[in-house]
PDB file of C-alpha atoms in Angstrom:
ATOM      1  CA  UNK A   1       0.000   0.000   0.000  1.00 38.00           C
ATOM      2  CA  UNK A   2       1.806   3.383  -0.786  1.00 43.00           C
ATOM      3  CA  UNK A   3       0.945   6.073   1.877  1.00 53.00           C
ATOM      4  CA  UNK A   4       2.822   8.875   0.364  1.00 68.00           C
ATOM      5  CA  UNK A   5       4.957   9.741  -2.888  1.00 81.00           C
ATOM      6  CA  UNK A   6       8.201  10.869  -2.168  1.00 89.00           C
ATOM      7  CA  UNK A   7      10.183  13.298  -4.382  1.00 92.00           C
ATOM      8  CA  UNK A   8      13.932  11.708  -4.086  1.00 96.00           C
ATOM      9  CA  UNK A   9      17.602  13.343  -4.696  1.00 97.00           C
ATOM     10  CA  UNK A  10      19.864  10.848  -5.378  1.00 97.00           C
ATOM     11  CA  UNK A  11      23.457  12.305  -5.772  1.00 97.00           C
ATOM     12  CA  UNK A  12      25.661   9.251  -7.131  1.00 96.00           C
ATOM     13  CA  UNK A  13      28.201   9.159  -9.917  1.00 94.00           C
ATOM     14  CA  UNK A  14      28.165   5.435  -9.869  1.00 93.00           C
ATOM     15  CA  UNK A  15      25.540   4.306 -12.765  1.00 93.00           C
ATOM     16  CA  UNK A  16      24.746   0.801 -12.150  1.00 94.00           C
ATOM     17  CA  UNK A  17      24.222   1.392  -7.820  1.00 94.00           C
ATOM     18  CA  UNK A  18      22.127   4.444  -9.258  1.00 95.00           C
ATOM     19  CA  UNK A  19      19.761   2.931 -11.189  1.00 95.00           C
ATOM     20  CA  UNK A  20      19.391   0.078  -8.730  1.00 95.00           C
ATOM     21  CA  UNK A  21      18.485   2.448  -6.240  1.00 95.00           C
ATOM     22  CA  UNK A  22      16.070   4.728  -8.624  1.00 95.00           C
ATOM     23  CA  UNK A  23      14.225   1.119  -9.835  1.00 94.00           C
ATOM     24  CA  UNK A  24      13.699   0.116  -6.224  1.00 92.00           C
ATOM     25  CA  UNK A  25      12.060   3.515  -5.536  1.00 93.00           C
ATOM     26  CA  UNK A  26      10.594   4.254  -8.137  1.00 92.00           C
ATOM     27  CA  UNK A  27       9.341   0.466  -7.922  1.00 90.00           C
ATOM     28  CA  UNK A  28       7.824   1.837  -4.643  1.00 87.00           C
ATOM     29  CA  UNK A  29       6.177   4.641  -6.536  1.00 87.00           C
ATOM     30  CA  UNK A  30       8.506   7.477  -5.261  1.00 92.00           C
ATOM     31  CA  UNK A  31      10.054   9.740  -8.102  1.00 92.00           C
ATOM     32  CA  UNK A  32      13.453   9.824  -8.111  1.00 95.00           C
ATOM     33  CA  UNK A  33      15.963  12.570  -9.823  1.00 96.00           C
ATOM     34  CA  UNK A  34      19.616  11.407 -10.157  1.00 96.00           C
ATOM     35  CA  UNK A  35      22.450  14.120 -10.193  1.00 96.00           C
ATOM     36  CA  UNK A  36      25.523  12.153 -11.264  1.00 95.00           C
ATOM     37  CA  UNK A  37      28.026  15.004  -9.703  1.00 96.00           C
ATOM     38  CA  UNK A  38      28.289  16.841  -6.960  1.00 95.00           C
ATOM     39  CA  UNK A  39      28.139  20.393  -8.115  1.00 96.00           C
ATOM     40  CA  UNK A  40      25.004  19.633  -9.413  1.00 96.00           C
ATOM     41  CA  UNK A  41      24.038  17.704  -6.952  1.00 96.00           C
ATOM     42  CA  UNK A  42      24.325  21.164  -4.517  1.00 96.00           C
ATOM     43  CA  UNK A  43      22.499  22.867  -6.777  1.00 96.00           C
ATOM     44  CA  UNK A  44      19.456  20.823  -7.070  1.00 96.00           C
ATOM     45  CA  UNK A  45      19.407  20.475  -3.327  1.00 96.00           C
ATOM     46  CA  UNK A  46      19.611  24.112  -3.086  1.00 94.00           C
ATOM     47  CA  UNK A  47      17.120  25.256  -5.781  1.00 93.00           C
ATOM     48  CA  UNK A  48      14.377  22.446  -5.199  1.00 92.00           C
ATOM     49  CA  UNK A  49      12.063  21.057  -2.698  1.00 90.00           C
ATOM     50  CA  UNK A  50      13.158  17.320  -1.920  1.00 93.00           C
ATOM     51  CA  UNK A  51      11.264  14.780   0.630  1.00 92.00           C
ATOM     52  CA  UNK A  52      14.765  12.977   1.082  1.00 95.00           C
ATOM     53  CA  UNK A  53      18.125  13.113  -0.467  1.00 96.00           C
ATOM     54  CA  UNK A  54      20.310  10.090  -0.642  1.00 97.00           C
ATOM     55  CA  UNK A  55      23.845  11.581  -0.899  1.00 95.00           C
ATOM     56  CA  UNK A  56      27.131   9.728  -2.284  1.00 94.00           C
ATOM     57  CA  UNK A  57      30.409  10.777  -0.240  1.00 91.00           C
ATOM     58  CA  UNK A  58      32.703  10.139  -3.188  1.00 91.00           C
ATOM     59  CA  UNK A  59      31.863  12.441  -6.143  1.00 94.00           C
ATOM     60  CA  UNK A  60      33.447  14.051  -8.839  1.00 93.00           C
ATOM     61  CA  UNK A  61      33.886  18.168  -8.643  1.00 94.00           C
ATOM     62  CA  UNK A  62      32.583  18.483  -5.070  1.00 94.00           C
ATOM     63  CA  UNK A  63      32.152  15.299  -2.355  1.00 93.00           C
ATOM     64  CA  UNK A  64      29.548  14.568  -0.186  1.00 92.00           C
ATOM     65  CA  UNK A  65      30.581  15.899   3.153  1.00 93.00           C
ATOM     66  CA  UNK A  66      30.934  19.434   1.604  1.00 95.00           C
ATOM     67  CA  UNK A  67      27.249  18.830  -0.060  1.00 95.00           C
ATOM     68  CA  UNK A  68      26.164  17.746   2.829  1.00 94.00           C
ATOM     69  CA  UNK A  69      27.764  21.348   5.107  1.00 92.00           C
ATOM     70  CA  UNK A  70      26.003  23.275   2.511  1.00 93.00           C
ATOM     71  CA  UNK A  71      22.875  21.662   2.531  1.00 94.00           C
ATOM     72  CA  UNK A  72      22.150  21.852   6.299  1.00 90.00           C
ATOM     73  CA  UNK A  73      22.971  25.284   6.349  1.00 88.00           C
ATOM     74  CA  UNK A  74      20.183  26.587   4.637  1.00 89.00           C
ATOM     75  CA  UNK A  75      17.682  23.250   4.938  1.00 88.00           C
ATOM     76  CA  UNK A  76      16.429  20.939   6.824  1.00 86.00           C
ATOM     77  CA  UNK A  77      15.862  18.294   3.867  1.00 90.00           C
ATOM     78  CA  UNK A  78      16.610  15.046   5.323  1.00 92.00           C
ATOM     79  CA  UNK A  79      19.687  13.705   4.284  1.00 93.00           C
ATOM     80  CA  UNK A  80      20.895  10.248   3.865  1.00 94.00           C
ATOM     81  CA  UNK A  81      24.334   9.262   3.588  1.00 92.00           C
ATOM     82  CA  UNK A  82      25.304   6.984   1.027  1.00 91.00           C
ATOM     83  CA  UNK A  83      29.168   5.223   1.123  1.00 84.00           C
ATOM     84  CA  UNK A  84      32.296   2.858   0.959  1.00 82.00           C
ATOM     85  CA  UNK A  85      33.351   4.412   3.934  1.00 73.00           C
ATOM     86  CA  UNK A  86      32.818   2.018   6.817  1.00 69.00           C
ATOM     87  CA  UNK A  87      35.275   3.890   9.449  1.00 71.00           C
ATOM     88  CA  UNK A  88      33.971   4.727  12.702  1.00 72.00           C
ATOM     89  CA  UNK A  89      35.152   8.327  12.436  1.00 74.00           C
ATOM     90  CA  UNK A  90      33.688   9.150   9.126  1.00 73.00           C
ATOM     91  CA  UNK A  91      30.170   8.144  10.774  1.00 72.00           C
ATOM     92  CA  UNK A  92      30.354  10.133  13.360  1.00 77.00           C
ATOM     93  CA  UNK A  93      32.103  13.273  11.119  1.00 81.00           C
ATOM     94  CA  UNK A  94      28.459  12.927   8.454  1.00 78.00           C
ATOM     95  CA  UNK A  95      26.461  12.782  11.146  1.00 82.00           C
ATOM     96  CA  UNK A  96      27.888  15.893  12.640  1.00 82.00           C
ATOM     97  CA  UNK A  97      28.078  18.176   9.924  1.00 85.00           C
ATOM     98  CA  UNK A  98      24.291  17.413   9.638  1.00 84.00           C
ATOM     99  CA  UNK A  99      23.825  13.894   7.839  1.00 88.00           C
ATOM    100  CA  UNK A 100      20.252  12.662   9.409  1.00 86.00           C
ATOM    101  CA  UNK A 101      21.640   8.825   8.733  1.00 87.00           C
ATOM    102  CA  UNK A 102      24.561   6.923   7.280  1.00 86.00           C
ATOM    103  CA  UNK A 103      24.431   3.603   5.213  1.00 88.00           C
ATOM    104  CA  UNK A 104      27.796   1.495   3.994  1.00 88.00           C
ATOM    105  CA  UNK A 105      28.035  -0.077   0.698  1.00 88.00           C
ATOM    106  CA  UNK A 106      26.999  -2.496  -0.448  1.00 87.00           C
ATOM    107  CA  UNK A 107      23.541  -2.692   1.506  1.00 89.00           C
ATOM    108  CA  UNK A 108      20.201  -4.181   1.033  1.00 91.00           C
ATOM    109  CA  UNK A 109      17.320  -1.781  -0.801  1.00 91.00           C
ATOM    110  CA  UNK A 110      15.306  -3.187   2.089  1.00 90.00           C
ATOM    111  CA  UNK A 111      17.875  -1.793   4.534  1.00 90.00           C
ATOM    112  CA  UNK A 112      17.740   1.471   2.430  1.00 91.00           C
ATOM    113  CA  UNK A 113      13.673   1.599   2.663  1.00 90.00           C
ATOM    114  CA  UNK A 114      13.772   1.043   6.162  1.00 88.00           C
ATOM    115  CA  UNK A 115      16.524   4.052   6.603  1.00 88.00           C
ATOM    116  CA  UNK A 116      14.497   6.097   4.327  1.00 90.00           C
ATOM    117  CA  UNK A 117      11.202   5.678   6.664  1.00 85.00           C
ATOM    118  CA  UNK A 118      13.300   6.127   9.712  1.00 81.00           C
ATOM    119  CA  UNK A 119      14.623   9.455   8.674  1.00 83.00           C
ATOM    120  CA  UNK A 120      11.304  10.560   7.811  1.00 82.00           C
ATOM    121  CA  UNK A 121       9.891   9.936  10.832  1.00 75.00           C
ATOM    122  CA  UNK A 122      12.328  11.999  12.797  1.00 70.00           C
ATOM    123  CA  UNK A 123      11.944  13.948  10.799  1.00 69.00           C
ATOM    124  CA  UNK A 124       8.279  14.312  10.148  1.00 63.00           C
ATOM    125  CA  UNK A 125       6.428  13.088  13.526  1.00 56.00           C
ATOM    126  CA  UNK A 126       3.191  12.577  13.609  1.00 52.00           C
ATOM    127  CA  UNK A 127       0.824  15.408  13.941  1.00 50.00           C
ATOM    128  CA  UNK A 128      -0.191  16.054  17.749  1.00 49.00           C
ATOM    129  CA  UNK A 129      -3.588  16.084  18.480  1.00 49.00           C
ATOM    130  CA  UNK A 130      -4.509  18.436  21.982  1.00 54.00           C
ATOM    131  CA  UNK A 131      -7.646  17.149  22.727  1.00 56.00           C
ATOM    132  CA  UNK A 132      -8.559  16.560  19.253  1.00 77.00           C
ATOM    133  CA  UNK A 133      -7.457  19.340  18.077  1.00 88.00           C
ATOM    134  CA  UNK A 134      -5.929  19.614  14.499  1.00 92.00           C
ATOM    135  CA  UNK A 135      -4.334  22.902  12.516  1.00 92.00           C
ATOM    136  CA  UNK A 136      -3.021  24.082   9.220  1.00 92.00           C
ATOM    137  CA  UNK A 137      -2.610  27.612   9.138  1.00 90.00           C
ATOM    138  CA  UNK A 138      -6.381  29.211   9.523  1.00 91.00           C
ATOM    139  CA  UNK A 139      -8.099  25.836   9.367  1.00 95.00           C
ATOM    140  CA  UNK A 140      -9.010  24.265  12.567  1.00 94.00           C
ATOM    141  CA  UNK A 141     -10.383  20.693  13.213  1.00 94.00           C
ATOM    142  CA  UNK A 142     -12.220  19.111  16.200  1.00 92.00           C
ATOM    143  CA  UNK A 143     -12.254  15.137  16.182  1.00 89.00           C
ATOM    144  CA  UNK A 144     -13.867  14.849  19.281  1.00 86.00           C
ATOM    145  CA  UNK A 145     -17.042  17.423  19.308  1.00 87.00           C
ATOM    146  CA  UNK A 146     -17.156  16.672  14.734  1.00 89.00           C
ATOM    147  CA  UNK A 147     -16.321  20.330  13.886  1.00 93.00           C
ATOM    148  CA  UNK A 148     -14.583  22.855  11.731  1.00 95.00           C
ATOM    149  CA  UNK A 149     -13.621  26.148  11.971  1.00 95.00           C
ATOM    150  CA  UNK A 150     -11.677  28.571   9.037  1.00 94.00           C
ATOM    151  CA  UNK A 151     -10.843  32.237  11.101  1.00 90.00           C
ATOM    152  CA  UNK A 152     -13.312  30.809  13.529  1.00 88.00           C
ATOM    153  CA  UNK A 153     -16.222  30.338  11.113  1.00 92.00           C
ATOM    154  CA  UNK A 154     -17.613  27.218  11.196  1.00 94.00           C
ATOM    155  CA  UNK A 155     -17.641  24.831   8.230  1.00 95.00           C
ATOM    156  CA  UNK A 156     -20.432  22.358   7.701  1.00 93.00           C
ATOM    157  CA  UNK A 157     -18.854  19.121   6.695  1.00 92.00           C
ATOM    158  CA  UNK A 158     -20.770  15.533   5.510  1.00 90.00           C
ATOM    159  CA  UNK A 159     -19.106  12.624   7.609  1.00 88.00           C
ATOM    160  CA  UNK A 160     -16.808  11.417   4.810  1.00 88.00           C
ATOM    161  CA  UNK A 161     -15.838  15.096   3.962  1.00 92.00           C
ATOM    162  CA  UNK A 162     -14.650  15.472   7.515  1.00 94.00           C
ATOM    163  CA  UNK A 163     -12.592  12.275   7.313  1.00 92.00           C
ATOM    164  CA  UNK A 164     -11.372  13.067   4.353  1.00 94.00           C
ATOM    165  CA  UNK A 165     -10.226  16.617   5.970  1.00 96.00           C
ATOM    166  CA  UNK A 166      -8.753  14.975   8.785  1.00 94.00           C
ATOM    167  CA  UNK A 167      -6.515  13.023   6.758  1.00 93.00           C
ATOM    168  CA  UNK A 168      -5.408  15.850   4.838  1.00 95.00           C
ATOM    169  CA  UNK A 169      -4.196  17.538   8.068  1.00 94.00           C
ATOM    170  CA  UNK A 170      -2.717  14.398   9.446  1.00 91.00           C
ATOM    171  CA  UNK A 171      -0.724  14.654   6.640  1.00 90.00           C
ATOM    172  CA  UNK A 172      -0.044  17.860   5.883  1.00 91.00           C
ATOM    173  CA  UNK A 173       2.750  18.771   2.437  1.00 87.00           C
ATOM    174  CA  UNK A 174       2.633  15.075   1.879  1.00 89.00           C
ATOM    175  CA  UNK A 175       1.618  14.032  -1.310  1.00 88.00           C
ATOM    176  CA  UNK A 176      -1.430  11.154  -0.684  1.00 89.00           C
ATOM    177  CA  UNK A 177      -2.157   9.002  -3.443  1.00 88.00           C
ATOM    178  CA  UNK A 178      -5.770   8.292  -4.725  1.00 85.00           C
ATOM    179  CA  UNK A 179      -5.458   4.583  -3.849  1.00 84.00           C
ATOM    180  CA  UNK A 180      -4.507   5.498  -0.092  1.00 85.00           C
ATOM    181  CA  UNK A 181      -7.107   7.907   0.679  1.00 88.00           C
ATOM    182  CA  UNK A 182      -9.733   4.929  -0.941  1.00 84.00           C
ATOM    183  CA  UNK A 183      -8.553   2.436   1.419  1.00 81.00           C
ATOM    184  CA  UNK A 184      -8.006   4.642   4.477  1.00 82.00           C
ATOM    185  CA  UNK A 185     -10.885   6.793   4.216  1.00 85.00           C
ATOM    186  CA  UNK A 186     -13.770   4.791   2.378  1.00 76.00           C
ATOM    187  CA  UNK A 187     -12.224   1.414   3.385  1.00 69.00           C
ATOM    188  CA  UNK A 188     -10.486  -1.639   1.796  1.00 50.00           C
ATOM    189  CA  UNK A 189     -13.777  -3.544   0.599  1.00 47.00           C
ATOM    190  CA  UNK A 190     -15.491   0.034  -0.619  1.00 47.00           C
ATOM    191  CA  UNK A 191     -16.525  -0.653  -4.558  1.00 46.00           C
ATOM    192  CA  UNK A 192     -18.371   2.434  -5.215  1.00 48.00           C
ATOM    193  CA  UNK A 193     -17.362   5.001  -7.709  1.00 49.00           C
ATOM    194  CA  UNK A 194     -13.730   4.939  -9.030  1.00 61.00           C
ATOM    195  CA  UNK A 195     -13.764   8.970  -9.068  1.00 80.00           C
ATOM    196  CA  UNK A 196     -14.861   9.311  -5.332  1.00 82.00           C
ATOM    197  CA  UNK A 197     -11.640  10.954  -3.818  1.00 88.00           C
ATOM    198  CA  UNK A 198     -11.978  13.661  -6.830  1.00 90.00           C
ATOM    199  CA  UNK A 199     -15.367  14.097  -6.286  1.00 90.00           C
ATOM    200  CA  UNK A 200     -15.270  14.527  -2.568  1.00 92.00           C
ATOM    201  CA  UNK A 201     -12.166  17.016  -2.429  1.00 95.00           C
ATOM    202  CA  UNK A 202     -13.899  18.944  -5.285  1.00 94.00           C
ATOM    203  CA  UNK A 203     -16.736  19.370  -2.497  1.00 94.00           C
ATOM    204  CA  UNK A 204     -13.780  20.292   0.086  1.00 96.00           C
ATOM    205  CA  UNK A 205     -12.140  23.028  -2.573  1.00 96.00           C
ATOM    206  CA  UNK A 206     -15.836  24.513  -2.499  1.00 95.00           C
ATOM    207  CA  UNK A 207     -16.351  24.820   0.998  1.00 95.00           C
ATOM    208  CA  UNK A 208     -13.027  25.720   2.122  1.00 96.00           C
ATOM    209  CA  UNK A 209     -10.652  27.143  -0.823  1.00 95.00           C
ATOM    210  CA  UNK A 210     -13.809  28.967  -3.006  1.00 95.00           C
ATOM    211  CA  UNK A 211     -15.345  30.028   0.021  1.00 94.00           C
ATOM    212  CA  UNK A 212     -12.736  31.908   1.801  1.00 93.00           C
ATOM    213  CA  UNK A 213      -9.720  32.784  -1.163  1.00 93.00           C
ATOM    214  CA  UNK A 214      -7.306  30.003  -0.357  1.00 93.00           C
ATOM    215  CA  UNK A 215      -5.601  27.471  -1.778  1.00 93.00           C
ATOM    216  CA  UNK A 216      -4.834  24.756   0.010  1.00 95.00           C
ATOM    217  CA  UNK A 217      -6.060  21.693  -1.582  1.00 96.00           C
ATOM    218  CA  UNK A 218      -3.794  20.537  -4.754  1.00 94.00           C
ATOM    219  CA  UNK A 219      -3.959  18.276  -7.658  1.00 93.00           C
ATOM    220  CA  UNK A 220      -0.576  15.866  -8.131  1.00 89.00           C
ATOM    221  CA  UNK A 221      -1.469  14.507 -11.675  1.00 86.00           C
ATOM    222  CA  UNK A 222      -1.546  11.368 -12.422  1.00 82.00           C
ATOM    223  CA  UNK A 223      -1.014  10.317  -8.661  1.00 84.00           C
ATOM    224  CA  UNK A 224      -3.153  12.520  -5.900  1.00 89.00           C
ATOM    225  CA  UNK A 225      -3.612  14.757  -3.927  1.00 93.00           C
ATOM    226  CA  UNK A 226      -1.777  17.293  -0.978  1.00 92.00           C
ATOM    227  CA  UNK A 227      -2.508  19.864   1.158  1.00 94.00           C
ATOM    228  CA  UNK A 228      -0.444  22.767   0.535  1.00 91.00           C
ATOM    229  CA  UNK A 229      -0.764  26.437   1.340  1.00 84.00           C
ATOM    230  CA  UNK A 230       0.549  28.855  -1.144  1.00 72.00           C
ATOM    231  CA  UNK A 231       1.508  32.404   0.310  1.00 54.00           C
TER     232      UNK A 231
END
């Protein structure tokens, strides 16, 4: 079952580890960009929005560690540290300079999955409900007394449109594909129409986005939807 898409970096001049590592992803349904040197590498870190970046040490023009510095000075992408490098001391030295985790050729894709879920997780808790109580920006959500609120004006909501809502802020800048929302929201044995998720945010866009000049709900093509504000 794939709970979210994840845009991937992977910075890694060797081909054939590459595209075992973009196939395994992409196998997952994740997209994954390959930069093939590090200068580039940098810059696409730099200049785009990435869900994880899996990061090579050895590289021509400009090595991981340096990427890494850079990086972590002006984001808080996770990073993932790929490497020959089994040394205790060059663990500890990526970590430091702001690697999130470190992996040593050659390694499993399952290991790499499971590092990749890790990181995200640390990096990306789950949301905290207080007492039920779930934000994004001006959009406030009760689970407990079935309510919500947009600059305190209430929002009437169908059942399914709240859960649908509620999922959306569980998992807020997260891309969720149409097959997850199906199963989580309308349920695994749920045989109704194939078009319900667009149908039912379409109602959501009305009553939240139309109605008060936002827009927070957005169209992934060809894979989902996220909930996004644009300022």
């Amino acid at each position: 079952m794939q709970e979210t898409i994840l845009k991937v970096l992977l910075v890694e001049d060797d081909r054939a580890i590459a595209k075992v590592i973009a196939l395994e992803l992409e196998h997952h349904g994740h997209s994954v960009v390959l930069a093939a040197e590090g200068r580039m590498g940098l810059d696409m870190a730099l200049t785009q929005e990435w869900d994880v970046i899996l990061l090579d040490l050895m590289l021509p023009f400009l090595n991981g560690y340096e990427i890494c510095k850079q990086i972590r000075a002006r984001k808080d992408t996770p990073i993932l540290l790929l490497t020959a490098k089994d040394e205790v001391q060059d663990k500890v030295f990526g970590l430091d300079i702001g690697a999130d985790d470190y992996l040593t050729k050659p390694f499993a894709m399952d290991e790499l999955m499971a590092r990749i879920r890790a990181v995200l997780r640390r990096k990306n808790p789950p949301v905290k409900k207080n007492l039920g109580q779930l934000t994004f920006r001006e959009l406030e959500l009760d689970t407990q007394a079935y309510q919500v609120y947009f600059r305190g004006e209430e929002i009437s909501l169908t059942k399914k449109e709240f859960e649908l809502l509620t999922m959306f802020l569980e998992h807020p800048n997260r891309v969720l594909s149409r097959e997850h929302i199906l199963e989580n929201v309308w349920g695994f044995d749920f045989y109704g129409e194939s078009n319900a998720v667009d149908v039912y945010v379409r109602f959501l866009r009305g009553k939240i986005d139309e109605r008060f000049g936002v827009h927070y709900f957005h169209t992934v093509r060809g894979v989902g939807y996220v909930l996004r504000a644009e300022d």
